[in-house]
Short mmCIF file of C-alpha atoms in Angstrom, two decimals:
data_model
loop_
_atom_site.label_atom_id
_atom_site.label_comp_id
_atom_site.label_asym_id
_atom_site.label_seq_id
_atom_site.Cartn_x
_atom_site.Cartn_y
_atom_site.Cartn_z
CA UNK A 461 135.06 135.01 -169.35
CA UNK A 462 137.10 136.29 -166.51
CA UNK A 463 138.91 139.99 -166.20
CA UNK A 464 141.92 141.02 -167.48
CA UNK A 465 142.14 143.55 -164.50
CA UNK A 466 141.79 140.91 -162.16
CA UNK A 467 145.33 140.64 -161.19
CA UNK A 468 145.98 137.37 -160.56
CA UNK A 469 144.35 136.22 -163.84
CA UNK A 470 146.79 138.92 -165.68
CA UNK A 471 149.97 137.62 -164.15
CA UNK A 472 149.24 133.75 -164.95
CA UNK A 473 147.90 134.69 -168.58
CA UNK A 474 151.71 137.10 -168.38
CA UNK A 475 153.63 133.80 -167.21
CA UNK A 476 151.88 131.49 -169.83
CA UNK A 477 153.02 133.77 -172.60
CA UNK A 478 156.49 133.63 -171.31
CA UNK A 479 156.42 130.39 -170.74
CA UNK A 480 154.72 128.78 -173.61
CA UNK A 481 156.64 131.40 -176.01
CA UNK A 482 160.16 130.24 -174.31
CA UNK A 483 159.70 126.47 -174.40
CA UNK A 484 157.50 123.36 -176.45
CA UNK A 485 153.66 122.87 -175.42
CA UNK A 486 154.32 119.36 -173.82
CA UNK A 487 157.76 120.60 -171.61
CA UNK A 488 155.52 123.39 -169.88
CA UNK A 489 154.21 122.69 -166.61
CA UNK A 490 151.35 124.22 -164.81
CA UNK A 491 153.53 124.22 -161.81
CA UNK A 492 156.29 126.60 -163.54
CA UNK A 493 153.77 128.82 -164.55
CA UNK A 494 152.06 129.44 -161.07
CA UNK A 495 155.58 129.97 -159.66
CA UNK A 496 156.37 132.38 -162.21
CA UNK A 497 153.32 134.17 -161.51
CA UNK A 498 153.56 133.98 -157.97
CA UNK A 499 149.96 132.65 -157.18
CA UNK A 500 149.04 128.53 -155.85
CA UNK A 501 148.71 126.88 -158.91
CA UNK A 502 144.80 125.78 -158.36
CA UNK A 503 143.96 129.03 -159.32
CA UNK A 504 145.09 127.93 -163.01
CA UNK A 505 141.97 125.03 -162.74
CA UNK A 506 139.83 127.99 -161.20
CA UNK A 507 140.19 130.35 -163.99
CA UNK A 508 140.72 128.14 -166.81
CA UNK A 509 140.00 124.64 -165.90
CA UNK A 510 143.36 123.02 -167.05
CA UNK A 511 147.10 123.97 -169.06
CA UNK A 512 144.93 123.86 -172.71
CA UNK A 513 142.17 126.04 -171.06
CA UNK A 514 145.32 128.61 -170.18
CA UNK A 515 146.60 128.24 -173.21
CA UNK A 516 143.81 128.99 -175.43
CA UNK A 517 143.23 131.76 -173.57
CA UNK A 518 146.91 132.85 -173.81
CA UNK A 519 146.06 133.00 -177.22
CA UNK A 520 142.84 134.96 -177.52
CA UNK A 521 143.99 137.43 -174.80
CA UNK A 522 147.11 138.24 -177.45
CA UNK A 523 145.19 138.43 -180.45
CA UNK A 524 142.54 140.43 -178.72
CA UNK A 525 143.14 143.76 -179.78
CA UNK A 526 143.60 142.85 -183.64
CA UNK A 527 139.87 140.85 -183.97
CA UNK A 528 138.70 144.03 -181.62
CA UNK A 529 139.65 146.06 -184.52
CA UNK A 530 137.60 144.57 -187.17
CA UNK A 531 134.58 145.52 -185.27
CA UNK A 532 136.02 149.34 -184.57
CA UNK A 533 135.65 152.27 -187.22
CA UNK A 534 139.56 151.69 -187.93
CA UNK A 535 138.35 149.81 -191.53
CA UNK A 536 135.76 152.05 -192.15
CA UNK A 537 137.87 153.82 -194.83
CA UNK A 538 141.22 151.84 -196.58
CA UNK A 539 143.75 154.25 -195.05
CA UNK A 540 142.89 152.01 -192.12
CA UNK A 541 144.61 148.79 -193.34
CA UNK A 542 148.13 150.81 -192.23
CA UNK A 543 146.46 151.18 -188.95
CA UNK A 544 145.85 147.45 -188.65
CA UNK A 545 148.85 146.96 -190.00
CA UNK A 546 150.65 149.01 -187.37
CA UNK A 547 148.64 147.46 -184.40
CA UNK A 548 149.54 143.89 -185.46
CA UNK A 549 153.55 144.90 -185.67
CA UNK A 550 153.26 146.51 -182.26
CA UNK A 551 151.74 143.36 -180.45
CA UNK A 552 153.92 140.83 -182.30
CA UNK A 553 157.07 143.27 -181.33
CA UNK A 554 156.31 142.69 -178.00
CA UNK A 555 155.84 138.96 -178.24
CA UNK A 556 158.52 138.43 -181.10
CA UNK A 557 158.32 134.34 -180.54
CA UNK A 558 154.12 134.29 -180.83
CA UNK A 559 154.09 134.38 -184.88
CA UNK A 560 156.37 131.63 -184.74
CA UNK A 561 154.29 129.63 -181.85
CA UNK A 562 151.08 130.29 -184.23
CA UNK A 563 152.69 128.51 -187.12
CA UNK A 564 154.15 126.19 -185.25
CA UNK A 565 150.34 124.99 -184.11
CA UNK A 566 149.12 125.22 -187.46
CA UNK A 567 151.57 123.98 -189.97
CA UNK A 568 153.63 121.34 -187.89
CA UNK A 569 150.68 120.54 -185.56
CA UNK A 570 152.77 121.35 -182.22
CA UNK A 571 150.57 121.74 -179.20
CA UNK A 572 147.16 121.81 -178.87
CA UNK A 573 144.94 124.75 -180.32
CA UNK A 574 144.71 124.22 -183.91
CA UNK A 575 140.93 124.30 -183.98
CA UNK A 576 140.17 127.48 -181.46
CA UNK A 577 143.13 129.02 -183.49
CA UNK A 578 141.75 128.03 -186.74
CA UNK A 579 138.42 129.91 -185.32
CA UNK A 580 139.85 132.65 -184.22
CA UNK A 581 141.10 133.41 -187.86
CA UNK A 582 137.57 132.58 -189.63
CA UNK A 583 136.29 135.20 -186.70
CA UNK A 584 139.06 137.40 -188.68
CA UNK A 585 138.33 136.06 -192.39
CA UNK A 586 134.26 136.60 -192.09
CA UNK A 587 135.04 139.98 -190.16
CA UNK A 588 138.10 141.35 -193.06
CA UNK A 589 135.01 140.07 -195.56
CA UNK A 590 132.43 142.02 -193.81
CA UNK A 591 134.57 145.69 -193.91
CA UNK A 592 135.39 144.78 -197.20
CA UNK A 593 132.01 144.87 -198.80
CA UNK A 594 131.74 148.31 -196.86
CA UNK A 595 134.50 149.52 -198.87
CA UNK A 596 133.43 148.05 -201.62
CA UNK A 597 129.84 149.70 -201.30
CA UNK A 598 131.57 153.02 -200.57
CA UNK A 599 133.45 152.98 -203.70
CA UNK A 600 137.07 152.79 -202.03
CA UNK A 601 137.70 149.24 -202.97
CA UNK A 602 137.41 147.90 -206.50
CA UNK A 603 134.27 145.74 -206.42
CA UNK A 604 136.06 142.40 -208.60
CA UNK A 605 137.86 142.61 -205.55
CA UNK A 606 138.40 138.76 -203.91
CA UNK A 607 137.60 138.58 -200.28
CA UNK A 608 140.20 135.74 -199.69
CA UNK A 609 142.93 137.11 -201.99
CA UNK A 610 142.97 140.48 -200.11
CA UNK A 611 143.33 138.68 -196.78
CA UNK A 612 146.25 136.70 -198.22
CA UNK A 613 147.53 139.67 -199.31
CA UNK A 614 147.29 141.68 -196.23
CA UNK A 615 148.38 137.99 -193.66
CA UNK A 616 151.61 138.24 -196.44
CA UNK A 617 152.37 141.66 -195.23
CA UNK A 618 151.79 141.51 -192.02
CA UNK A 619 153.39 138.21 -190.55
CA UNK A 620 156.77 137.78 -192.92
CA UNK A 621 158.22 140.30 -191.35
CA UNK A 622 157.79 139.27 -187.81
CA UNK A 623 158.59 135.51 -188.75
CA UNK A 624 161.99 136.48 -190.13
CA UNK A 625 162.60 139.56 -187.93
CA UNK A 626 165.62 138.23 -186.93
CA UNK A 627 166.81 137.41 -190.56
CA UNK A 628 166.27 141.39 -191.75
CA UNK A 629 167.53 142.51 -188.50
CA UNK A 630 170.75 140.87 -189.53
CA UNK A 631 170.67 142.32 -192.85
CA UNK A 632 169.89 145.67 -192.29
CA UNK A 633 172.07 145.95 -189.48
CA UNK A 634 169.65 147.17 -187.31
CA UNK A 635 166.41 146.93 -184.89
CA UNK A 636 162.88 146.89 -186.53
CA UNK A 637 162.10 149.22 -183.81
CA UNK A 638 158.98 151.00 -183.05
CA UNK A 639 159.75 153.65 -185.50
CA UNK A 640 160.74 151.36 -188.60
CA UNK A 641 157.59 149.28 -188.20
CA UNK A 642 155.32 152.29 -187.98
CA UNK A 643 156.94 152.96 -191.66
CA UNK A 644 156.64 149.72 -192.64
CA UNK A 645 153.46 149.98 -191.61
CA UNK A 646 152.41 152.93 -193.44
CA UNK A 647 154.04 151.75 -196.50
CA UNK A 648 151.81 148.00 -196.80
CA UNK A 649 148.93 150.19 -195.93
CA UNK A 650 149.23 152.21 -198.65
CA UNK A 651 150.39 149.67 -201.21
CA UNK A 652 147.38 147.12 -200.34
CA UNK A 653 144.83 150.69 -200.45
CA UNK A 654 146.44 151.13 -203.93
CA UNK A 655 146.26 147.80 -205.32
CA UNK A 656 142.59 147.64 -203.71
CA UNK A 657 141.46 151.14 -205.28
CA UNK A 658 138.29 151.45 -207.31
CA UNK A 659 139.57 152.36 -211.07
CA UNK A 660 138.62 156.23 -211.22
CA UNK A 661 136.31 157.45 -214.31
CA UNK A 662 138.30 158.37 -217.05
CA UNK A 663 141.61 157.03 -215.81
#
């Protein structure tokens, strides 16, 4: 595993992202990407081997920070699931094209990737599972509680509204800017901890 601080790893993983985000799997080449980060384009065989090897890590370096947070204290308690929540709108705002590139892999096949990316999301599935039971044992969560329904629920929330950004953008008239998602945000973290509560005694 190589370092995101090393620079010129950082700018070819930056021009993949660009690149692969911009245009189809099979019309980017290796060459466009080394010129449009500026390094000889050998160095993409000596980090990643080949264009798959960047891509998959393309991949995993953007969804980083959201497995990362599985394993932090964020889920410890349910008013974490807006913090998720707002983490995953703030790295898909900055990469508005990646949902799209993720579905594109999975549902219509397009590109390589559909196994690592199919991993990376059981990583997420058996990790969501695993702070779930915490709740669960804590008494935040409602124990009848289903694993995979409360990962559907929470995958609902959080990637509509970054695959049709540009459809509510339209009909609100406006950006969903930094501000609006951290509402948003706030909101589907409160209505999945409320539809997730433990019943309280005598309620």
């Amino acid at each position: 595993m190589n370092d995101i601080r090393d620079p010129v790893y950082a700018r070819l993983l930056k021009a993949a992202l660009d690149c692969f985000l911009a245009d189809e799997y099979h019309k980017v080449t290796t060459r466009a990407i080394a010129d449009q980060a500026g390094v000889n384009i050998s160095m993409i065989r000596y980090y990643f081997g080949n264009k798959e090897g960047l891509y998959e890590e393309m991949i995993r370096e953007t969804l980083k920070p959201l497995l990362d947070m599985l394993d932090s204290d964020t889920l410890s308690e349910a008013g974490g699931l807006a913090g998720f929540l707002r983490l995953y709108y703030d790295t898909m705002r900055k990469h508005p094209e990646f949902p799209k590139l993720i579905l594109k892999v999975l549902a219509l096949n397009h590109g390589p990737g559909r196994r690592f990316i199919l991993q990376l999301l059981e990583r997420g599935r058996s990790g969501g599972a695993r702070r779930l039971e915490q709740l669960k044992a804590s008494g935040q969560v409602d124990k009848a509680i289903n694993p995979d329904a409360a990962r559907m629920a929470f995958v609902s929330l959080a990637m509509m509204p970054m695959l049709l950004k540009d459809i509510f953008e339209e009909q609100m008239g406006g950006q969903m800017d930094e501000a609006f998602l951290d509402e948003l945000a706030a909101l589907n973290g409160k209505l999945l901890a409320a539809g997730m509560a433990a019943a309280q005694l005598g309620a």
